[in-house]
Coordinates of C-alpha atoms in Angstrom, one line a residue:
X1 CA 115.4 108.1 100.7
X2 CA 113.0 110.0 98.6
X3 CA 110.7 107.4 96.3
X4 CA 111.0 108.6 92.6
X5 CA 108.1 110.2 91.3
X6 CA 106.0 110.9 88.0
X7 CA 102.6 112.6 86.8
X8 CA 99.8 111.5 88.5
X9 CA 98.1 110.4 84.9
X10 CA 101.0 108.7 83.4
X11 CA 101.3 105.1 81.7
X12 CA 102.1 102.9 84.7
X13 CA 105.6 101.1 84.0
X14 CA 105.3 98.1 82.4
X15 CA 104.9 94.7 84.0
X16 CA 106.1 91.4 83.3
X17 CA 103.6 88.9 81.6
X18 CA 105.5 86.1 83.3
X19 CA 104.9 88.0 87.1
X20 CA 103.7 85.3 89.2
X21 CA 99.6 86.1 90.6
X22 CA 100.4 87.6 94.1
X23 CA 99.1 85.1 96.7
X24 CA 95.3 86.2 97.7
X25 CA 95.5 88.4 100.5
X26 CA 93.6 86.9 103.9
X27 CA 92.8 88.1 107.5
X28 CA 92.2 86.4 110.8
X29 CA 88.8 88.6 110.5
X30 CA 85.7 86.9 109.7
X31 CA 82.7 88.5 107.7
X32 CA 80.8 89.6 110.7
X33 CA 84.0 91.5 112.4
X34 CA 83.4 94.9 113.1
X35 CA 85.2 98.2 112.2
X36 CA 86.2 98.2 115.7
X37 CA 87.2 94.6 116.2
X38 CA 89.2 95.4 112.7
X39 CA 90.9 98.5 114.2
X40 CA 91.2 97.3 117.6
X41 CA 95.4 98.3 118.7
X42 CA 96.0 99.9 115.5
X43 CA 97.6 103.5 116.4
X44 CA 96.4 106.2 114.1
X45 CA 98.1 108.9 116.1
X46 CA 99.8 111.5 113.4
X47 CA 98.1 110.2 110.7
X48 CA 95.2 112.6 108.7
X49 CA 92.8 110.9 106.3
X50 CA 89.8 111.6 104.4
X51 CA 86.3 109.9 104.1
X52 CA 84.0 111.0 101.0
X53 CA 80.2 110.6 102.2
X54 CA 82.1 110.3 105.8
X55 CA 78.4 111.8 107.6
X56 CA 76.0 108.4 107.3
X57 CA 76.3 104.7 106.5
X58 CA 79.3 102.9 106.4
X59 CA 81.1 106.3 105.8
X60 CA 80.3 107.5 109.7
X61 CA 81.4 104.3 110.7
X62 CA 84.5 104.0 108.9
X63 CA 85.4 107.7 110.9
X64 CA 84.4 106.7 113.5
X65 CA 86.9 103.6 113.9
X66 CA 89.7 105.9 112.0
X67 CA 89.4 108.5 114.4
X68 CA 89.4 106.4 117.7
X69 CA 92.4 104.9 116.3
X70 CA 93.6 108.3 116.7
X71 CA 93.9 109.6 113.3
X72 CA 92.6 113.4 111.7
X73 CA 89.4 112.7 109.7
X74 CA 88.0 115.4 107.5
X75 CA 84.4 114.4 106.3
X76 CA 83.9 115.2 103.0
X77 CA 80.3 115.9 102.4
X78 CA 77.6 117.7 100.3
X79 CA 76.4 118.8 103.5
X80 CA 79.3 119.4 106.2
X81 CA 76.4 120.1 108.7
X82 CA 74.7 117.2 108.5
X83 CA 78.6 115.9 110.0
X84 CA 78.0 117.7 113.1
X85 CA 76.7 115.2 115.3
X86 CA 79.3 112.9 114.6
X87 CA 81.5 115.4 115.1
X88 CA 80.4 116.4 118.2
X89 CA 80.4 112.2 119.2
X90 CA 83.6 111.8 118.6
X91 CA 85.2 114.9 120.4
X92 CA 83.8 113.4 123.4
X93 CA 86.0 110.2 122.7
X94 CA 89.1 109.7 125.1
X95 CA 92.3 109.5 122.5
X96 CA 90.2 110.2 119.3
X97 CA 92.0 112.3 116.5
X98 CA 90.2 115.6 115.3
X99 CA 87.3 115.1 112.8
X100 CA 86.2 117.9 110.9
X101 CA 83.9 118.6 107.6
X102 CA 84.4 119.9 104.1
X103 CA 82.3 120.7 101.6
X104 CA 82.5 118.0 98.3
X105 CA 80.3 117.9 95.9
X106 CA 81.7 114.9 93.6
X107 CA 79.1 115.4 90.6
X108 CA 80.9 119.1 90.7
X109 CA 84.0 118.9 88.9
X110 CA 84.4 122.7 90.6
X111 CA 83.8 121.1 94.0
X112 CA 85.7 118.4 93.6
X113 CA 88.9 120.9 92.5
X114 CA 88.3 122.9 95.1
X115 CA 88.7 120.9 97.6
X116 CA 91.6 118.9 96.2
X117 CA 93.2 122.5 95.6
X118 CA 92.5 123.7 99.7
X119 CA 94.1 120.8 100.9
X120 CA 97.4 120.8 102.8
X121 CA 100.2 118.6 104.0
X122 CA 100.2 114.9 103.7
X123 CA 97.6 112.7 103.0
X124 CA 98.2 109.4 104.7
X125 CA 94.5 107.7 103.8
X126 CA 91.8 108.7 101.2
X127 CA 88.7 106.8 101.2
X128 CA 86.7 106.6 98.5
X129 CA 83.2 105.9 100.5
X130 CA 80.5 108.2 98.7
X131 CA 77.8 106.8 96.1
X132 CA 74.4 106.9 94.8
X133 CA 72.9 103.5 93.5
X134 CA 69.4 103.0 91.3
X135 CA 68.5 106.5 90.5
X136 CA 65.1 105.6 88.8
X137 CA 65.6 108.5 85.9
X138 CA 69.0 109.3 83.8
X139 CA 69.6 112.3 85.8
X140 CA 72.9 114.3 84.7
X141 CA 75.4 116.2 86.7
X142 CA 76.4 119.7 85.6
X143 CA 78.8 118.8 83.0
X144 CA 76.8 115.8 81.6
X145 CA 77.8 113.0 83.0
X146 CA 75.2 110.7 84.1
X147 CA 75.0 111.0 87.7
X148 CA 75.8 107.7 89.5
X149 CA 79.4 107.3 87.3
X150 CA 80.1 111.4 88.3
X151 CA 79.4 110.5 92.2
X152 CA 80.4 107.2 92.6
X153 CA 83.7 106.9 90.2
X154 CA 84.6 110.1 87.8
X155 CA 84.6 112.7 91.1
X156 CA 86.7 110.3 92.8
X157 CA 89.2 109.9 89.9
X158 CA 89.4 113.9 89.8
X159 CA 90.0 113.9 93.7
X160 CA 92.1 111.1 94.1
X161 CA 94.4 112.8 90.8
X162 CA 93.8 116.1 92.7
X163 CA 95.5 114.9 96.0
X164 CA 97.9 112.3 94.5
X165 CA 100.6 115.0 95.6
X166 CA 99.1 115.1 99.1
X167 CA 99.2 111.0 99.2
X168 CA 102.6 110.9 97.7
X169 CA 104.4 113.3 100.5
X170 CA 102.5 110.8 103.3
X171 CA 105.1 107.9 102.1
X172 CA 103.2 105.2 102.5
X173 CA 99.5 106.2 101.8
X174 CA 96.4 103.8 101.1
X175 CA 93.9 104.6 98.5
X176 CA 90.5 102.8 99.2
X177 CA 87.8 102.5 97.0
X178 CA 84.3 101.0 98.0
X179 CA 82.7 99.2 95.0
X180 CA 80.2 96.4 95.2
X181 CA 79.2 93.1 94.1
X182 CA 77.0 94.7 91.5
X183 CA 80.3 95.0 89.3
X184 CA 79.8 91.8 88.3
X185 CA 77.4 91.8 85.9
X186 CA 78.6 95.5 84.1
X187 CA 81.5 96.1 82.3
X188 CA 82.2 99.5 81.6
X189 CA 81.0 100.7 78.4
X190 CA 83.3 102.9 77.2
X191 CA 81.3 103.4 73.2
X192 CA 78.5 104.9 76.2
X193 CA 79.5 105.8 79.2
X194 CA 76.6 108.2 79.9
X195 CA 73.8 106.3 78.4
X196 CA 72.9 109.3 75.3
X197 CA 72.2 106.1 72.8
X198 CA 71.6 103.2 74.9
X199 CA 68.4 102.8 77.2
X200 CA 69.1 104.2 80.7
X201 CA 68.4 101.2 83.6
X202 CA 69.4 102.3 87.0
X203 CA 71.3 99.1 88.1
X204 CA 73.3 99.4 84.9
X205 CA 74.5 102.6 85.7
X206 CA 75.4 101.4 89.1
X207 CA 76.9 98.5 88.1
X208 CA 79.1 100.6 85.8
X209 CA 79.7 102.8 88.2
X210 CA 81.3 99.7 90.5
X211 CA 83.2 98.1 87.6
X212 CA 84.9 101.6 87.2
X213 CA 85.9 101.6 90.9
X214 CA 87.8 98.3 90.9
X215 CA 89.2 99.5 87.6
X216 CA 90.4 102.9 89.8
X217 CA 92.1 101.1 92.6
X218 CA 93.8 98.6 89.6
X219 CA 95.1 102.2 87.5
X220 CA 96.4 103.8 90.6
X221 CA 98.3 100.2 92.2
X222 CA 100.0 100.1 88.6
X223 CA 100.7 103.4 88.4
X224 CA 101.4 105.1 92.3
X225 CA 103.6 102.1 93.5
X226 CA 106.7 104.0 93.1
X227 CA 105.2 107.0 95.3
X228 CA 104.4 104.7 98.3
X229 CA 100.7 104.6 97.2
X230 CA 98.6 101.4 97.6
X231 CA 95.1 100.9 96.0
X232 CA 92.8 98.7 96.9
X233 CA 89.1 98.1 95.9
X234 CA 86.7 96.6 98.4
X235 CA 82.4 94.9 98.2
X236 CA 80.9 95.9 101.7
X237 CA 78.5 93.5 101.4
X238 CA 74.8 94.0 101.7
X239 CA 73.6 96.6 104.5
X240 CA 71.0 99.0 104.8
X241 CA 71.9 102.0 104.9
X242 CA 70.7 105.6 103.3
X243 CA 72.4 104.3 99.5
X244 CA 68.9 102.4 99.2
X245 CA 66.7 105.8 99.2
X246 CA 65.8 105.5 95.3
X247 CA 65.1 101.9 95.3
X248 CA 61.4 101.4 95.1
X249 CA 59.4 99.3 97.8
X250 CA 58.5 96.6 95.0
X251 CA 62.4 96.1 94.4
X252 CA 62.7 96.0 98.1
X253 CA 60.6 93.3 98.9
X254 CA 62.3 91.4 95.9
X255 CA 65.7 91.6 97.6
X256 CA 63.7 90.3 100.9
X257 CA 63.8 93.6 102.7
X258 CA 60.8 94.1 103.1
X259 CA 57.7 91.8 104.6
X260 CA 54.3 92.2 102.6
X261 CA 53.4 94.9 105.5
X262 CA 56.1 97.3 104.4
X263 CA 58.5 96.1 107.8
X264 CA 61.8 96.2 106.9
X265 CA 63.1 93.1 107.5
X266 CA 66.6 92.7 106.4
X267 CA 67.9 88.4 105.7
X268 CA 70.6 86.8 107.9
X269 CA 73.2 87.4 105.1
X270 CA 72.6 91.3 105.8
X271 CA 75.2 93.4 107.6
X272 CA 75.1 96.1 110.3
X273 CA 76.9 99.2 109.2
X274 CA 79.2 98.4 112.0
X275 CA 80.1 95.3 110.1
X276 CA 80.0 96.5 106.5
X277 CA 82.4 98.9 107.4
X278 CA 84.7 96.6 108.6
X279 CA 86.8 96.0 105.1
X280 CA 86.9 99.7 104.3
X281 CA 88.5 99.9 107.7
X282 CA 90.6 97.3 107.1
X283 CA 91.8 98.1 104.1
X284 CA 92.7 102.0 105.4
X285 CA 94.1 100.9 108.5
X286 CA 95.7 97.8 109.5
X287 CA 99.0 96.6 109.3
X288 CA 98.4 93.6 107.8
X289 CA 97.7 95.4 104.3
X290 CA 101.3 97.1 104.3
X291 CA 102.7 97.2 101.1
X292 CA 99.9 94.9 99.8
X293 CA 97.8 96.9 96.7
X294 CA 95.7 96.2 93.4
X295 CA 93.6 94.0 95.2
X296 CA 89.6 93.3 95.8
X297 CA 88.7 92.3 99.0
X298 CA 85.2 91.1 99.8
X299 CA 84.2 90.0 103.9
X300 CA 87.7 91.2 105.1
X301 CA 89.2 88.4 102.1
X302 CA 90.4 88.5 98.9
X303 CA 88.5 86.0 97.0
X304 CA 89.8 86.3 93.0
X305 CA 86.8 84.2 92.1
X306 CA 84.4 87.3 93.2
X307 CA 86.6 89.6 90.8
X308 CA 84.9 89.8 87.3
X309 CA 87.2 89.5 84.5
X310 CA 85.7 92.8 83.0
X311 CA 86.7 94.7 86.4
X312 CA 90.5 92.3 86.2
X313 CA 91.0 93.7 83.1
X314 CA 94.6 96.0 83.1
X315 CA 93.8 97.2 79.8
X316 CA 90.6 98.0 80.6
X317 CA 92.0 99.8 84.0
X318 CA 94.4 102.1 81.2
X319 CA 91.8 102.7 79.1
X320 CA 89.6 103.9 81.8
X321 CA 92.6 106.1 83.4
X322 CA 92.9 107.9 80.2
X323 CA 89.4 108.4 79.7
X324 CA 88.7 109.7 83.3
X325 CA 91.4 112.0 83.5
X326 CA 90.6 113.6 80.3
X327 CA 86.9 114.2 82.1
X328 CA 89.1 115.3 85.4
X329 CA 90.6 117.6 82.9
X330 CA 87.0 118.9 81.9
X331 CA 88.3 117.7 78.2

């Protein structure tokens, strides 16, 4: 039976202040299973997804375990070329689905259009991987926005609006959207977004940037249910990985990264990308998450106590939708 649908950027229905609090979702996965371990028997075959930033980091990874599960995986990147190793890995792979690259630049609302326009058929997974963190100046995109809350949350709003039709006619599509613990201390400032009046500090804007992510995945469960969409909002964890290219080597050695001879040495509580991938994976992927959305999952667990009210907030979530897809509009 076909699931009633709506605009993409409507008021989600209204919901019950006496709803009970769903029961915390949990896996038999621990936080140092990998995205294979975390994929391992799930069938992809038939299914077509897509990974933003899907060439490096936990992005490659994330395709890597999508497409050995069997699924299509376009790469959406800045730089489809820099893809073509992975590319070229992959069609090696027994079973693997076909991986390809697109061009997506999500500080271009153009790009970002663009792509979203191209697209065709259904969309069973979108993943929300892509992101800058700590760039040392306010640096803007070309429309103004300041450039981590363009690339890590406002271009994904626009692509995620821009291929809710694609997700709807999938069924039973997932939405993942890779934020970070570094949501916890930044609400999202809606009087100054783009820092014109306050001072600009880099792990402001990125913890913006992550507080508007959750708030994404929390807009999209309350308003795509009804479409077959689930949202869901995930922390990685901390792994090295190409996102800490702007951090300085002082900052660095403060986070224990570095020894006093400039060898990076990362703690125990680190990740591989293999492992930081793992929740992204699982959240995209694995049977267990059927029908299950709106959540934040941290370590392949949802722990509520790691949510911060600010990010909880469903009024901030509206807000936020209305704001965002006014800028997805180019208003």
């Amino acid at each position: 039976m076909t699931q009633p649908s709506h605009s993409p950027d409507a008021a989600p229905p209204p919901s019950p202040s006496t709803s009970p609090s769903p029961t915390p979702f949990s896996s038999p996965f621990s936080a140092r299973a990998t995205a294979a371990e975390v994929i391992e028997g799930v069938d992809l075959g038939g299914r077509r997804a897509v990974v933003t930033g899907g060439a490096s980091g936990l992005g490659a990874e994330t395709v890597r375990a999508l497409a050995t599960a069997g699924a299509e995986v376009t790469i959406a990147t800045r730089r489809p070329g820099s893809a073509e190793p992975l590319i070229g890995e992959l069609s090696a792979v027994p079973g693997a689905g076909r991986v390809l690259a697109e061009p997506l630049d999500l500080s271009d609302l153009a790009s970002v259009h663009a792509f979203a326009r191209a697209w065709r058929g259904p969309l069973d997974i979108l993943v929300a991987n892509a992101g800058i963190m700590a760039l040392p100046e306010r640096t803007l995109a070309p429309n103004g926005w300041e450039m981590q809350l363009a690339t890590n949350h406002l271009g994904h709003f626009a692509l995620a609006l821009g291929l809710h039709g694609a997700l709807r006619e999938a069924g039973a599509a997932r939405l993942v959207v890779v934020s970070s613990g570094a949501h916890q201390g930044e609400p999202f400032d809606f009087d100054d977004p783009h820092f014109e009046r306050r001072p600009y500090d880099p792990w402001a804007a990125y913890g913006q940037s992550k507080t508007a992510d959750i708030l994404l995945a929390t807009g999209a469960a309350r308003r795509w249910a009804t479409d077959g969409i689930t949202a869901n909002a995930l922390n990685p964890g901390y792994i090295l990985t190409g996102l800490q290219r702007h951090v300085d080597d002082a900052t660095m050695r403060a986070f224990g990264v570095l020894d006093p001879a400039g060898n990076v040495t990362p703690p125990p509580y680190y990740k591989t990308p293999e492992q930081g991938a793992a929740t992204a994976v699982l959240l995209a992927a694995s049977p267990l998450l059927n029908g299950i959305t709106g959540r934040y999952v941290e370590d392949n667990q949802e722990n509520p106590s790691a949510l911060a009210p600010h990010a909880a907030s469903p009024e901030a979530a509206d807000r936020l939708w209305s704001y965002a897809a006014a800028a997805a509009r180019g208003a």
